[in-house]
Coordinates of C-alpha atoms and ligand atoms in Angstrom, one line a residue:
M1 CA -8.5 -2.8 -5.8
C2 CA -7.6 -4.7 -9.0
G3 CA -5.6 -3.6 -12.0
I4 CA -6.9 -2.6 -15.3
V5 CA -5.0 -2.5 -18.6
G6 CA -6.3 -1.9 -22.1
A7 CA -4.9 -1.2 -25.6
V8 CA -5.9 -0.1 -29.1
R9 CA -2.9 -1.0 -31.2
T10 CA -2.0 -1.3 -34.8
S11 CA -0.3 -4.7 -34.1
E12 CA -1.1 -7.6 -31.7
A13 CA -2.1 -6.3 -28.3
S14 CA -2.1 -9.4 -26.2
G15 CA 1.7 -9.2 -25.3
F16 CA 1.2 -5.7 -23.9
L17 CA -1.9 -6.7 -22.0
L18 CA -0.2 -9.7 -20.3
E19 CA 2.9 -7.8 -19.4
G20 CA 0.7 -5.0 -18.1
L21 CA -1.1 -7.5 -15.8
R22 CA 2.2 -8.8 -14.5
R23 CA 3.2 -5.3 -13.6
L24 CA -0.2 -4.6 -11.9
E25 CA -0.3 -7.9 -10.1
Y26 CA 0.7 -6.2 -6.8
R27 CA -2.9 -4.8 -6.8
G28 CA -4.5 -8.1 -6.5
Y29 CA -4.0 -11.7 -7.7
D30 CA -7.1 -13.7 -6.9
S31 CA -7.8 -14.2 -10.6
A32 CA -7.1 -12.5 -14.0
G33 CA -8.6 -12.3 -17.4
V34 CA -8.4 -10.8 -20.8
V35 CA -10.8 -10.0 -23.7
M36 CA -9.7 -9.3 -27.2
I37 CA -11.8 -8.3 -30.2
S38 CA -10.7 -11.0 -32.7
P39 CA -9.9 -10.3 -36.3
G40 CA -13.3 -11.8 -37.1
G41 CA -15.0 -9.1 -34.9
E42 CA -15.9 -11.3 -32.0
L43 CA -15.1 -11.0 -28.3
E44 CA -12.6 -13.7 -27.2
R45 CA -12.2 -14.1 -23.5
T46 CA -9.8 -16.1 -21.3
R47 CA -9.9 -16.0 -17.5
A48 CA -8.2 -18.0 -14.8
V49 CA -8.4 -18.2 -11.0
G50 CA -5.1 -17.5 -9.3
K51 CA -2.1 -15.4 -10.2
V52 CA -1.4 -13.9 -13.6
G53 CA 0.9 -16.9 -14.3
E54 CA -2.2 -19.1 -14.4
L55 CA -3.8 -16.8 -17.1
E56 CA -0.5 -16.9 -19.0
Q57 CA -0.6 -20.6 -19.1
A58 CA -4.2 -20.7 -20.2
L59 CA -3.3 -18.2 -23.0
R60 CA -0.4 -20.4 -24.1
Q61 CA -2.9 -23.2 -24.7
K62 CA -5.3 -20.9 -26.5
P63 CA -3.7 -17.7 -27.7
L64 CA -5.9 -14.7 -28.4
E65 CA -5.5 -12.4 -31.3
G66 CA -6.5 -8.9 -32.0
T67 CA -5.3 -5.3 -31.8
T68 CA -8.0 -4.1 -29.3
G69 CA -8.4 -5.6 -25.8
I70 CA -8.8 -5.1 -22.1
A71 CA -7.4 -7.1 -19.2
H72 CA -7.8 -7.3 -15.4
T73 CA -6.1 -8.7 -12.3
R74 CA -8.6 -9.0 -9.5
W75 CA -8.7 -8.6 -5.7
A76 CA -12.2 -9.9 -4.8
T77 CA -14.7 -7.6 -3.3
H78 CA -18.1 -8.7 -4.4
G79 CA -18.3 -12.4 -5.1
G80 CA -15.9 -15.2 -4.3
V81 CA -12.6 -16.1 -6.1
T82 CA -14.0 -18.1 -9.0
E83 CA -13.6 -17.9 -12.8
P84 CA -17.2 -16.7 -13.4
N85 CA -16.4 -13.8 -11.1
A86 CA -13.1 -12.9 -12.8
H87 CA -13.2 -9.9 -15.2
P88 CA -13.7 -9.0 -18.0
H89 CA -17.5 -9.4 -17.7
I90 CA -19.4 -9.6 -20.9
C91 CA -23.0 -8.7 -21.8
N92 CA -24.9 -10.1 -24.7
G93 CA -21.6 -11.6 -26.1
T94 CA -20.8 -8.2 -27.6
L95 CA -19.8 -5.8 -24.7
A96 CA -16.9 -6.4 -22.3
L97 CA -15.9 -4.4 -19.3
V98 CA -13.2 -4.4 -16.6
C99 CA -13.6 -2.4 -13.4
N100 CA -11.5 -1.4 -10.4
G101 CA -13.4 -0.4 -7.3
I102 CA -16.7 -0.8 -5.7
V103 CA -20.2 0.0 -7.0
E104 CA -22.4 0.4 -3.9
N105 CA -25.9 0.5 -5.5
H106 CA -25.4 -2.7 -7.5
E107 CA -28.3 -4.5 -5.8
S108 CA -31.0 -2.1 -6.9
L109 CA -29.5 -1.9 -10.4
R110 CA -29.4 -5.7 -10.6
D111 CA -33.2 -5.8 -9.7
N112 CA -34.0 -3.4 -12.5
Q113 CA -31.8 -5.3 -15.0
R114 CA -33.5 -8.6 -14.1
A115 CA -36.8 -6.9 -14.7
A116 CA -35.4 -5.8 -18.1
G117 CA -34.7 -9.5 -18.9
L118 CA -31.0 -9.6 -18.3
S119 CA -29.4 -12.6 -16.6
F120 CA -26.2 -12.9 -14.5
S121 CA -23.4 -15.3 -14.6
S122 CA -21.4 -13.8 -11.7
E123 CA -21.9 -12.5 -8.2
T124 CA -19.9 -9.3 -9.0
D125 CA -21.0 -5.7 -8.9
T126 CA -19.1 -5.3 -12.2
E127 CA -21.5 -7.4 -14.2
V128 CA -24.2 -4.9 -13.2
V129 CA -22.1 -2.2 -14.8
V130 CA -21.6 -3.9 -18.1
H131 CA -25.3 -4.7 -18.2
Q132 CA -26.1 -1.0 -17.5
V133 CA -23.9 0.2 -20.4
Y134 CA -25.6 -2.4 -22.6
L135 CA -29.1 -1.1 -21.7
H136 CA -28.0 2.4 -22.6
L137 CA -26.6 1.1 -25.9
Q138 CA -30.0 -0.6 -26.5
N139 CA -31.6 2.8 -26.0
G140 CA -29.6 4.2 -28.9
L141 CA -26.7 5.8 -27.1
D142 CA -23.2 5.6 -28.5
L143 CA -20.6 3.7 -26.5
A144 CA -19.0 6.7 -24.8
E145 CA -22.4 8.2 -24.1
A146 CA -23.6 4.9 -22.7
V147 CA -20.6 4.8 -20.4
R148 CA -21.2 8.4 -19.3
A149 CA -24.9 7.7 -18.6
T150 CA -23.9 4.6 -16.6
I151 CA -21.3 6.3 -14.4
A152 CA -23.8 9.0 -13.6
E153 CA -26.1 6.2 -12.2
L154 CA -23.5 4.4 -10.1
H155 CA -22.7 5.1 -6.5
G156 CA -19.2 4.3 -5.3
S157 CA -15.7 4.6 -6.3
F158 CA -14.4 2.9 -9.5
S159 CA -12.6 3.2 -12.8
L160 CA -13.4 1.1 -15.8
A161 CA -12.6 0.2 -19.4
V162 CA -15.0 -1.1 -22.1
V163 CA -14.8 -2.5 -25.6
H164 CA -17.6 -3.5 -28.0
A165 CA -17.2 -6.4 -30.6
G166 CA -18.8 -4.2 -33.2
E167 CA -16.3 -1.5 -32.8
P168 CA -12.7 -2.9 -33.1
G169 CA -10.2 -0.1 -32.6
R170 CA -12.4 1.6 -30.0
L171 CA -12.0 1.5 -26.2
V172 CA -13.9 3.7 -23.7
A173 CA -12.4 4.3 -20.2
A174 CA -13.8 6.2 -17.3
R175 CA -12.7 7.3 -13.8
Q176 CA -14.8 8.0 -10.8
G177 CA -12.3 7.2 -8.0
P178 CA -9.2 5.0 -8.4
P179 CA -6.7 6.4 -10.8
L180 CA -6.7 5.5 -14.5
L181 CA -3.9 6.6 -16.8
L182 CA -3.8 7.1 -20.6
G183 CA -0.7 6.5 -22.6
R184 CA 0.0 7.1 -26.3
A185 CA 2.9 6.0 -28.4
D186 CA 3.4 5.7 -32.2
G187 CA -0.3 6.2 -33.0
E188 CA -1.4 3.6 -30.4
N189 CA -3.4 4.2 -27.3
F190 CA -3.2 2.5 -23.9
V191 CA -5.0 2.7 -20.5
A192 CA -3.7 1.4 -17.2
S193 CA -4.3 1.7 -13.5
D194 CA -0.7 2.8 -13.0
I195 CA 2.4 3.9 -14.9
N196 CA 4.2 0.6 -14.4
A197 CA 1.9 -1.1 -16.9
L198 CA 2.5 1.7 -19.5
L199 CA 6.3 1.8 -19.2
P200 CA 7.1 -1.0 -21.7
V201 CA 5.5 1.3 -24.4
T202 CA 5.7 4.9 -23.2
R203 CA 6.8 7.2 -20.4
E204 CA 4.3 9.9 -21.3
Y205 CA 0.9 9.6 -19.7
Q206 CA -2.2 11.6 -18.7
V207 CA -4.2 11.1 -15.6
L208 CA -8.0 11.0 -16.0
E209 CA -9.8 13.2 -13.5
N210 CA -12.9 12.1 -11.6
G211 CA -15.9 12.2 -14.0
D212 CA -13.7 11.9 -17.1
V213 CA -14.6 9.6 -19.9
A214 CA -11.9 8.9 -22.5
D215 CA -13.0 7.7 -25.9
I216 CA -10.2 6.0 -27.9
R217 CA -10.8 5.5 -31.6
G218 CA -7.8 4.1 -33.4
T219 CA -5.1 6.8 -33.1
E220 CA -7.4 9.4 -31.6
C221 CA -8.3 9.9 -27.9
L222 CA -10.9 12.4 -26.8
I223 CA -11.4 13.1 -23.1
R224 CA -14.7 14.7 -21.9
D225 CA -15.2 15.8 -18.3
R226 CA -18.1 15.2 -16.0
A227 CA -20.1 18.0 -17.7
G228 CA -19.4 16.4 -21.2
E229 CA -17.0 19.2 -22.2
I230 CA -13.8 18.3 -24.1
A231 CA -11.0 18.3 -21.5
V232 CA -7.3 18.6 -21.9
R233 CA -5.3 16.7 -19.3
T234 CA -1.6 17.5 -18.6
V235 CA 0.9 15.1 -20.2
H236 CA 3.3 13.9 -17.6
T237 CA 6.6 12.2 -18.2
S238 CA 7.5 9.4 -15.9
T239 CA 11.0 9.2 -14.5
Q240 CA 10.4 5.7 -13.2
S241 CA 12.7 2.9 -14.4
G242 CA 10.9 0.6 -16.9
D243 CA 12.7 -2.5 -15.6
S244 CA 10.7 -4.7 -13.4
A245 CA 12.5 -5.4 -10.1
E246 CA 14.7 -8.5 -10.3
L247 CA 15.2 -11.0 -7.5
G248 CA 18.9 -11.5 -8.0
E249 CA 20.4 -13.8 -5.5
Y250 CA 17.4 -13.7 -3.2
R251 CA 14.6 -16.3 -2.8
H252 CA 11.9 -13.7 -2.2
F253 CA 11.4 -10.0 -2.8
M254 CA 10.6 -9.6 0.9
Q255 CA 14.0 -11.1 1.8
K256 CA 15.7 -8.9 -0.8
E257 CA 13.9 -5.8 0.4
I258 CA 14.8 -6.5 4.1
H259 CA 18.4 -6.8 3.0
E260 CA 18.1 -3.6 0.9
Q261 CA 17.3 -1.5 4.0
P262 CA 20.7 -0.1 4.7
R263 CA 20.9 1.2 1.1
A264 CA 17.2 2.3 1.1
V265 CA 17.7 4.4 4.2
A266 CA 21.0 5.8 2.8
D267 CA 19.0 6.8 -0.3
T268 CA 16.2 8.3 1.8
L269 CA 18.8 10.5 3.6
E270 CA 20.8 11.4 0.5
G271 CA 20.7 15.2 0.0
R272 CA 18.5 15.7 3.1
L273 CA 21.3 16.5 5.6
L274 CA 23.9 19.2 5.5
G275 CA 26.4 18.8 8.3
D276 CA 24.4 18.3 11.5
H277 CA 21.4 19.9 10.0
V278 CA 18.2 18.7 8.3
L279 CA 17.5 20.5 5.0
E280 CA 14.0 21.8 5.2
E281 CA 13.5 21.9 1.5
S282 CA 13.6 18.1 1.5
F283 CA 9.9 18.4 2.2
G284 CA 9.0 20.7 -0.7
S285 CA 9.3 24.3 -1.8
R286 CA 6.6 25.5 0.5
A287 CA 8.0 23.7 3.6
Q288 CA 9.1 26.8 5.5
E289 CA 5.8 28.6 5.1
I290 CA 3.7 25.6 6.1
F291 CA 6.0 24.5 9.0
D292 CA 5.9 28.0 10.3
A293 CA 2.1 27.9 10.5
T294 CA 2.1 24.4 12.0
R295 CA 0.9 24.1 15.6
Q296 CA 0.0 20.4 15.7
V297 CA 0.2 17.4 13.5
Q298 CA -2.5 14.9 12.4
I299 CA -1.0 11.8 11.0
I300 CA -3.3 9.6 8.8
A301 CA -2.3 6.2 7.2
C302 CA -3.1 2.5 6.9
G303 CA -1.4 -0.8 7.7
T304 CA 2.3 -0.6 8.1
S305 CA 2.4 3.1 7.3
Y306 CA 0.0 3.7 10.3
H307 CA 2.6 2.0 12.5
A308 CA 5.3 4.5 11.2
G309 CA 2.9 7.2 12.2
L310 CA 2.6 5.9 15.7
V311 CA 6.3 5.9 16.1
A312 CA 6.5 9.4 14.8
Q313 CA 3.9 10.5 17.3
H314 CA 6.5 9.8 20.1
W315 CA 9.1 11.8 18.3
L316 CA 6.8 14.8 17.5
E317 CA 5.5 14.9 21.1
Y318 CA 9.0 14.7 22.4
V319 CA 9.8 17.9 20.6
G320 CA 6.6 19.5 21.9
I321 CA 4.3 19.1 18.9
P322 CA 0.8 17.8 19.8
C323 CA 0.2 14.9 17.5
E324 CA -2.7 12.6 16.7
V325 CA -2.5 9.4 14.6
E326 CA -5.4 7.7 13.0
V327 CA -6.1 4.9 10.6
A328 CA -7.5 6.6 7.4
S329 CA -10.6 4.4 7.1
E330 CA -11.8 5.6 10.5
Y331 CA -10.6 9.2 10.1
R332 CA -12.6 9.8 7.0
Y333 CA -15.9 9.1 8.6
R334 CA -15.5 11.0 11.9
R335 CA -16.3 14.6 12.7
H336 CA -13.2 16.6 13.3
P337 CA -13.5 20.0 14.9
A338 CA -11.3 22.2 12.8
R339 CA -8.1 23.1 14.6
K340 CA -6.1 26.0 13.3
G341 CA -2.5 25.3 12.4
T342 CA -2.9 21.5 11.7
L343 CA -0.3 19.9 9.5
V344 CA -1.9 16.8 8.0
V345 CA 0.8 14.2 7.4
T346 CA -0.3 11.2 5.3
I347 CA 2.1 8.2 5.1
S348 CA 1.8 5.8 2.2
Q349 CA 4.3 3.6 0.4
S350 CA 2.1 3.5 -2.7
G351 CA 0.6 6.9 -2.6
E352 CA -2.6 5.3 -3.9
T353 CA -4.4 3.9 -0.8
A354 CA -8.0 4.8 -1.3
D355 CA -8.8 5.4 2.4
T356 CA -5.8 7.6 2.9
L357 CA -6.6 9.7 -0.2
A358 CA -10.2 10.1 0.9
A359 CA -9.0 11.1 4.5
L360 CA -6.7 13.7 3.0
E361 CA -9.5 15.1 1.0
E362 CA -11.7 15.3 4.1
A363 CA -9.0 16.9 6.2
T364 CA -8.2 19.5 3.5
R365 CA -11.9 20.5 3.3
Q366 CA -11.7 21.5 7.0
G367 CA -9.0 24.1 6.4
I368 CA -5.5 23.1 7.6
A369 CA -2.1 24.7 7.7
G370 CA -1.0 22.3 4.9
S371 CA -0.6 18.7 4.0
L372 CA 2.6 16.6 3.7
V373 CA 2.8 13.1 2.3
I374 CA 5.7 10.7 3.1
C375 CA 5.7 8.4 0.1
N376 CA 7.8 6.1 -2.1
V377 CA 6.0 6.7 -5.5
S378 CA 6.6 10.1 -6.9
E379 CA 3.9 9.9 -9.6
S380 CA 1.2 8.8 -7.1
S381 CA -2.1 10.4 -6.3
L382 CA -1.2 11.4 -2.8
V383 CA 1.9 13.2 -4.0
R384 CA -0.2 15.1 -6.6
E385 CA -2.8 16.0 -3.9
S386 CA -0.5 17.1 -1.1
D387 CA 1.1 20.5 -0.6
L388 CA 4.4 19.0 0.5
A389 CA 6.0 15.6 -0.3
F390 CA 8.9 13.8 1.2
M391 CA 9.9 11.0 -1.2
T392 CA 11.6 8.0 0.5
H393 CA 13.5 7.1 -2.7
C394 CA 13.7 3.4 -1.8
G395 CA 13.1 2.0 -5.3
P396 CA 10.1 -0.2 -6.0
E397 CA 8.9 -2.4 -3.2
V398 CA 7.4 -5.7 -4.6
G399 CA 6.8 -7.8 -1.5
V400 CA 3.2 -7.2 -0.3
A401 CA 4.4 -6.9 3.3
S402 CA 6.1 -3.5 3.5
T403 CA 9.7 -3.5 4.9
K404 CA 12.1 -1.1 3.4
T405 CA 9.5 1.6 2.9
F406 CA 8.6 1.4 6.5
V407 CA 12.1 2.0 7.8
S408 CA 12.6 4.8 5.2
A409 CA 9.2 6.4 6.1
M410 CA 10.2 6.4 9.8
S411 CA 13.6 8.0 8.9
G412 CA 11.8 10.7 7.0
L413 CA 9.4 11.3 9.9
L414 CA 12.4 11.6 12.3
L415 CA 13.7 14.4 10.0
L416 CA 10.3 16.0 10.2
A417 CA 10.4 16.0 14.0
L418 CA 13.8 17.7 13.9
V419 CA 12.7 20.4 11.5
L420 CA 9.7 21.1 13.7
S421 CA 11.8 21.0 16.9
R422 CA 13.6 24.1 15.7
R423 CA 10.4 26.1 16.0
Q424 CA 9.8 24.7 19.5
G425 CA 12.9 26.2 20.9
F426 CA 15.1 23.0 20.8
D427 CA 18.7 24.2 20.3
A428 CA 21.0 23.2 17.5
G429 CA 22.8 20.9 19.8
F430 CA 19.7 18.6 20.0
E431 CA 19.3 18.5 16.3
S432 CA 23.0 17.8 15.7
H433 CA 23.0 15.0 18.2
V434 CA 20.1 13.3 16.5
V435 CA 21.4 13.9 13.0
R436 CA 24.7 12.2 14.1
Q437 CA 22.6 9.2 15.1
I438 CA 20.6 9.3 11.9
R439 CA 23.8 9.2 9.9
T440 CA 24.7 5.9 11.6
L441 CA 21.4 4.3 10.4
P442 CA 22.8 2.5 7.3
T443 CA 25.6 0.9 9.3
A444 CA 23.4 0.0 12.3
L445 CA 20.8 -1.6 9.9
E446 CA 23.6 -3.6 8.3
S447 CA 24.7 -4.8 11.6
V448 CA 21.3 -5.9 12.8
L449 CA 20.9 -7.9 9.6
G450 CA 23.7 -10.0 10.9
M451 CA 21.2 -11.5 13.4
E452 CA 19.5 -13.5 10.6
D453 CA 20.9 -16.9 11.4
A454 CA 20.1 -16.7 15.1
I455 CA 16.5 -15.5 14.2
A456 CA 16.1 -18.3 11.6
D457 CA 16.9 -20.7 14.5
V458 CA 14.3 -19.2 16.8
A459 CA 11.7 -19.1 14.0
K460 CA 11.5 -23.0 14.3
V461 CA 9.7 -22.6 17.6
F462 CA 7.0 -20.6 15.9
G463 CA 6.4 -23.1 13.0
D464 CA 3.6 -25.0 14.8
K465 CA 2.2 -22.2 16.8
E466 CA -1.3 -20.7 16.3
H467 CA -0.9 -17.6 18.3
A468 CA 1.9 -15.2 19.4
L469 CA 2.0 -12.1 21.6
F470 CA 4.2 -9.1 20.9
L471 CA 5.1 -6.6 23.6
G472 CA 6.7 -3.3 23.7
R473 CA 6.6 0.0 25.5
G474 CA 6.8 3.6 24.4
A475 CA 7.9 4.1 20.8
H476 CA 8.6 0.3 20.7
F477 CA 4.9 -0.6 21.1
P478 CA 4.2 0.4 17.5
I479 CA 7.3 -1.7 16.5
A480 CA 5.7 -4.6 18.4
M481 CA 2.5 -3.9 16.5
E482 CA 4.4 -4.0 13.2
G483 CA 6.1 -7.3 14.2
A484 CA 2.7 -8.8 14.9
L485 CA 1.3 -7.5 11.7
K486 CA 4.2 -9.0 9.7
L487 CA 3.7 -12.4 11.3
K488 CA 0.0 -12.4 10.6
E489 CA 0.4 -11.2 7.0
I490 CA 2.9 -13.7 5.8
S491 CA 2.8 -16.7 8.1
Y492 CA -0.9 -16.6 8.9
I493 CA -0.2 -17.0 12.6
H494 CA -2.6 -15.0 14.8
A495 CA -0.5 -12.4 16.5
E496 CA -1.4 -9.5 18.8
A497 CA 0.6 -6.7 20.1
Y498 CA 0.1 -5.1 23.5
P499 CA 1.8 -2.3 25.3
A500 CA 3.5 -4.4 28.0
G501 CA 1.8 -2.5 30.8
E502 CA -1.6 -3.6 29.6
L503 CA -0.9 -7.3 29.9
K504 CA -2.4 -7.5 33.3
H505 CA -5.7 -6.1 32.0
G506 CA -6.5 -9.1 29.9
P507 CA -4.0 -10.7 27.6
L508 CA -2.2 -12.3 30.5
A509 CA -5.1 -14.8 30.6
L510 CA -3.9 -16.1 27.3
V511 CA -0.4 -16.8 28.4
D512 CA 0.7 -20.4 28.9
E513 CA 3.6 -22.6 27.7
K514 CA 2.1 -22.8 24.2
M515 CA 2.1 -19.0 23.7
P516 CA 5.4 -17.5 22.5
V517 CA 5.8 -14.0 23.8
V518 CA 8.1 -11.7 21.8
A519 CA 9.3 -8.5 23.4
V520 CA 11.0 -5.5 22.0
A521 CA 13.4 -4.6 24.8
P522 CA 16.1 -2.1 24.2
N523 CA 17.8 -0.5 27.2
D524 CA 15.8 2.7 27.4
L525 CA 13.9 4.7 30.1
L526 CA 11.1 2.1 30.3
I527 CA 13.3 -1.0 30.5
E528 CA 12.7 -1.6 34.2
K529 CA 9.0 -1.3 33.8
L530 CA 9.1 -3.7 30.9
K531 CA 11.1 -6.2 32.9
S532 CA 8.4 -6.3 35.6
N533 CA 5.8 -7.0 32.9
L534 CA 7.9 -9.8 31.5
E535 CA 8.3 -11.4 34.9
E536 CA 4.5 -11.5 35.0
V537 CA 4.6 -13.6 31.8
R538 CA 7.3 -15.9 33.1
A539 CA 5.4 -16.5 36.3
R540 CA 2.5 -17.9 34.2
G541 CA 4.7 -20.3 32.3
G542 CA 5.1 -18.1 29.2
R543 CA 8.1 -18.5 26.9
L544 CA 9.9 -15.3 26.2
F545 CA 11.8 -14.2 23.1
L546 CA 13.5 -10.9 23.8
F547 CA 15.1 -8.6 21.3
A548 CA 17.4 -6.7 23.6
D549 CA 20.8 -5.0 23.9
P550 CA 23.4 -6.1 26.4
G551 CA 22.6 -3.1 28.6
S552 CA 19.0 -4.2 29.0
G553 CA 20.3 -6.7 31.6
F554 CA 18.3 -9.8 30.7
V555 CA 19.7 -13.3 31.5
E556 CA 19.0 -16.2 29.2
S557 CA 17.4 -19.3 30.7
E558 CA 15.2 -22.2 29.7
D559 CA 12.2 -20.0 29.3
V560 CA 13.9 -16.9 28.1
R561 CA 15.7 -16.7 24.8
I562 CA 17.6 -13.5 24.1
L563 CA 18.4 -12.2 20.6
Q564 CA 21.0 -9.6 21.1
V565 CA 20.8 -6.4 19.2
A566 CA 23.9 -4.1 19.2
P567 CA 23.3 -1.0 21.3
V568 CA 21.9 2.1 19.5
D569 CA 20.9 5.5 20.6
S570 CA 17.2 5.7 21.7
A571 CA 16.5 8.3 18.9
I572 CA 16.9 5.6 16.2
A573 CA 16.2 2.4 18.2
P574 CA 12.6 1.9 16.8
I575 CA 14.0 1.9 13.3
I576 CA 16.7 -0.7 14.1
Y577 CA 14.5 -3.0 16.2
T578 CA 12.1 -3.3 13.3
V579 CA 14.5 -5.4 11.3
P580 CA 14.8 -8.5 13.5
L581 CA 11.0 -8.7 13.7
Q582 CA 10.8 -8.6 9.9
L583 CA 13.4 -11.4 9.8
L584 CA 11.4 -13.4 12.3
S585 CA 8.2 -13.3 10.3
Y586 CA 10.1 -14.0 7.1
H587 CA 11.7 -17.2 8.5
V588 CA 8.5 -18.4 10.2
A589 CA 6.8 -18.0 6.8
L590 CA 9.5 -20.0 5.1
I591 CA 8.9 -22.8 7.7
K592 CA 5.1 -22.6 7.1
G593 CA 5.7 -22.6 3.3
T594 CA 3.4 -19.7 2.5
D595 CA 3.7 -17.5 -0.6
V596 CA 5.8 -14.8 1.1
D597 CA 5.6 -12.1 -1.5
K598 CA 1.9 -12.6 -2.3
P599 CA 0.2 -13.8 0.9
R600 CA -3.3 -15.0 0.5
N601 CA -6.2 -12.5 0.4
L602 CA -3.9 -9.4 0.5
A603 CA -2.6 -7.0 -2.1
K604 CA 0.2 -4.4 -2.1
S605 CA -1.9 -1.4 -2.9
V606 CA -5.4 -1.0 -1.7
T607 CA -7.2 1.3 -4.1
V608 CA -10.7 0.5 -2.8
E609 CA -12.3 1.5 0.4
Ligands
G6P1 C1 -1.8 -2.8 2.2 C2 -0.4 -3.5 2.2 C3 0.3 -3.1 3.4 C4 0.4 -1.5 3.5 C5 -1.0 -0.9 3.5 C6 -0.9 0.6 3.3 O1 -2.6 -3.4 3.2 O2 -0.5 -4.9 2.2 O3 1.7 -3.6 3.4 O4 1.0 -1.2 4.7 O5 -1.7 -1.4 2.3 O6 -0.3 0.9 2.1 P1 0.4 2.3 1.7 O7 0.8 2.1 0.3 O8 -0.7 3.4 1.9 O9 1.5 2.4 2.6

């Protein structure tokens, strides 16, 4: 992924570039860098390994001046996390380029460039791109034409921005995959990977389309499409708040976002329920027509959003809708026999996950009843590309590990199951019962947050562990998967989730007194089955940590620790049982001393394949 920001201003540009990087840091924070065209017409570059704060410090020592510049925050794909691999990359001391994405044919291009006498100072695919633009300039092409010629030769998915020392006041940007936005204010022009970076200067933005090349010269900006024709792109006005999220009383954004969940779900539900009824228009103006044509649902998502999809599968199948769930990176490369009446549901906090976007494109090509995205960012690519959108309205989520957007996405998916249940002959009594339970969600979430002290105590047991097993059954198996993912992501403890009934087919071999086994154990139809599975663990010396309600009927003992969850209706239990597992991973991460909000090697939004 990575974040790109660039500016052609009439005054100093470095402040905007640095603030832009801070706002894009969620996309990757392995290293960061900036290039400015100095008042003397030279490229001045500063790069630093680590978070944007490191670059900031370096710039404090040696400030850069100029009105034209580009900057980048990196999530390493090709080449290790080193300063030479950090962007911007420079060719011949005169041409600088930043790139977001992946260039697949970089090796063959590199060979040709070596043969042409160019040398390399990094292991990145991006250096190949800047060299290629340079070669076209050498052949007499103008900067924008050289960029166009280059992108025509590249395979992959990327967006980029380029400046040339000899042309202060000029910046060329191009998109062939990940989004790139243009903003304009008071005769100044800006580019950025997302709107957050533009908000300090403008709310108005244009989105480049694939194949577009934007040529900014001073106050002017000309966009040409893939065919080289002048293109006019719609000017959108962002409704997002320009403030960056504040930590307030909390130590980490993840902690804050866990505690925001009662409010987040209340905001998700706001205006979506009327009495005991779900308002169908919450999904978009074409909801009725598309839902009428829906015979089955295909859910596609990644990471935590995928887990929300797995929970929804239980709800949708319960109301009689056949449902498949698949991770987007697999879906996009499989053959799918077209099935009439398929509603494709993508789930994505960011709305920018490259694999999910590509999978939606692939699904749409096959002819479907329609597409729906469950998303938290209204100005995102998935919202633009989908027929219907259900916005979760949680406010920005900063912590890399998704929390509030997961519970809000699940809440939205439960509403979807209800809306579709009407068409399956479920009576109004069913809907009104579930809606009554949904209305209790904010209070029930508040109550489960009260378990934090007990969970912090249990977390101490995990501090020195290398592995953990998470178990669940039915709709709580995906919750166990999410619990394991959270622990992996932020505490770096290897954690696996299993449907408890599968234990005896392998993972039981791992169980001994050193392996903590966490089970999601509400009192539901499968509780007796789960109990037998857990007895198998105890019999092998395993230490159990059970999230259970009083009705589950467990008894605490030396090897069984019970973390009691207040009883909730089974319709909403997966949403509620998510929270204690989030708290567990958070408190284990505190003990391990990891960077909770920016865990190593990860990023919030994955805009590369
Ligand atoms: C990244 C994040 C995860 C997130 C996943 C999918 O891997 O670190 O927290 O679940 O992307 O992101 P999306 O924005 O599509 O929900």
